[in-house]
Amino acid sequence: GIVAPKKARGSTHTSHSYSGGAKDPEIVALEENLSEGLGMKVSINDRGQQGEITITYESLTQLDKILQRLGSA
């Protein structure tokens, strides 16, 4: 399965502290990991304690694959 990177003890999530609006390197790593696992583009919009994951698919076959992985099909 896909696992989020572990944070060091005592660390807090501070994605908003990166200069120039750059994404947190851990979020970028998660996007890459998910993209490789699904074979599709994945984008994560992190807003601290909440956010969005966008999976871009190019065919109904890819959509079916996403739904199967999520257990919805």
mmCIF file of C-alpha atoms in Angstrom:
data_model
loop_
_atom_site.group_PDB
_atom_site.id
_atom_site.type_symbol
_atom_site.label_atom_id
_atom_site.label_comp_id
_atom_site.label_asym_id
_atom_site.label_seq_id
_atom_site.Cartn_x
_atom_site.Cartn_y
_atom_site.Cartn_z
ATOM 1 C CA GLY A 1 0.000 0.000 0.000
ATOM 2 C CA ILE A 2 0.876 3.658 -0.109
ATOM 3 C CA VAL A 3 2.081 5.081 3.172
ATOM 4 C CA ALA A 4 2.572 8.702 4.177
ATOM 5 C CA PRO A 5 6.123 9.629 5.176
ATOM 6 C CA LYS A 6 6.704 9.520 8.928
ATOM 7 C CA LYS A 7 7.376 12.789 10.690
ATOM 8 C CA ALA A 8 9.995 13.175 13.388
ATOM 9 C CA ARG A 9 8.727 13.275 16.951
ATOM 10 C CA GLY A 10 7.632 16.709 17.999
ATOM 11 C CA SER A 11 7.416 18.033 14.449
ATOM 12 C CA THR A 12 4.341 19.872 13.333
ATOM 13 C CA HIS A 13 2.919 20.211 9.867
ATOM 14 C CA THR A 14 3.947 23.623 8.566
ATOM 15 C CA SER A 15 3.374 23.509 4.827
ATOM 16 C CA HIS A 16 2.554 27.218 4.852
ATOM 17 C CA SER A 17 6.059 28.119 6.051
ATOM 18 C CA TYR A 18 7.770 27.353 2.735
ATOM 19 C CA SER A 19 8.865 30.444 0.869
ATOM 20 C CA GLY A 20 7.381 31.433 -2.453
ATOM 21 C CA GLY A 21 4.309 29.259 -1.985
ATOM 22 C CA ALA A 22 6.303 26.088 -2.714
ATOM 23 C CA LYS A 23 4.714 22.831 -1.618
ATOM 24 C CA ASP A 24 5.883 20.950 1.442
ATOM 25 C CA PRO A 25 8.476 18.390 0.233
ATOM 26 C CA GLU A 26 6.564 15.632 2.043
ATOM 27 C CA ILE A 27 3.402 16.523 0.107
ATOM 28 C CA VAL A 28 5.366 16.471 -3.170
ATOM 29 C CA ALA A 29 6.741 13.035 -2.236
ATOM 30 C CA LEU A 30 3.209 11.793 -1.503
ATOM 31 C CA GLU A 31 1.989 13.109 -4.876
ATOM 32 C CA GLU A 32 4.809 11.283 -6.646
ATOM 33 C CA ASN A 33 4.206 8.080 -4.687
ATOM 34 C CA LEU A 34 0.485 8.099 -5.413
ATOM 35 C CA SER A 35 1.066 8.984 -9.080
ATOM 36 C CA GLU A 36 3.460 6.069 -9.492
ATOM 37 C CA GLY A 37 1.100 3.670 -7.727
ATOM 38 C CA LEU A 38 -1.937 4.667 -9.765
ATOM 39 C CA GLY A 39 -0.226 5.441 -13.055
ATOM 40 C CA MET A 40 -2.072 8.761 -13.168
ATOM 41 C CA LYS A 41 -1.376 12.365 -12.186
ATOM 42 C CA VAL A 42 -2.164 13.076 -8.536
ATOM 43 C CA SER A 43 -2.233 16.532 -6.974
ATOM 44 C CA ILE A 44 -2.568 17.259 -3.259
ATOM 45 C CA ASN A 45 -3.776 20.663 -2.087
ATOM 46 C CA ASP A 46 -2.793 20.739 1.583
ATOM 47 C CA ARG A 47 -4.364 23.341 3.849
ATOM 48 C CA GLY A 48 -3.010 22.233 7.204
ATOM 49 C CA GLN A 49 -5.559 19.949 8.836
ATOM 50 C CA GLN A 50 -7.612 19.527 5.651
ATOM 51 C CA GLY A 51 -7.175 19.555 1.895
ATOM 52 C CA GLU A 52 -7.981 17.907 -1.422
ATOM 53 C CA ILE A 53 -6.554 15.079 -3.487
ATOM 54 C CA THR A 54 -7.131 15.312 -7.243
ATOM 55 C CA ILE A 55 -6.584 12.282 -9.476
ATOM 56 C CA THR A 56 -6.539 13.065 -13.192
ATOM 57 C CA TYR A 57 -7.717 10.197 -15.404
ATOM 58 C CA GLU A 58 -7.730 10.052 -19.198
ATOM 59 C CA SER A 59 -10.210 7.248 -19.877
ATOM 60 C CA LEU A 60 -13.141 5.408 -18.351
ATOM 61 C CA THR A 61 -10.811 2.444 -17.878
ATOM 62 C CA GLN A 62 -8.600 4.568 -15.643
ATOM 63 C CA LEU A 63 -11.670 5.813 -13.761
ATOM 64 C CA ASP A 64 -12.740 2.204 -13.199
ATOM 65 C CA LYS A 65 -9.238 1.445 -11.871
ATOM 66 C CA ILE A 66 -9.516 4.328 -9.382
ATOM 67 C CA LEU A 67 -12.948 3.175 -8.230
ATOM 68 C CA GLN A 68 -11.731 -0.411 -7.785
ATOM 69 C CA ARG A 69 -8.764 0.780 -5.698
ATOM 70 C CA LEU A 70 -11.120 2.829 -3.529
ATOM 71 C CA GLY A 71 -13.509 -0.104 -3.177
ATOM 72 C CA SER A 72 -16.400 1.672 -4.898
ATOM 73 C CA ALA A 73 -16.845 -0.591 -7.901
#
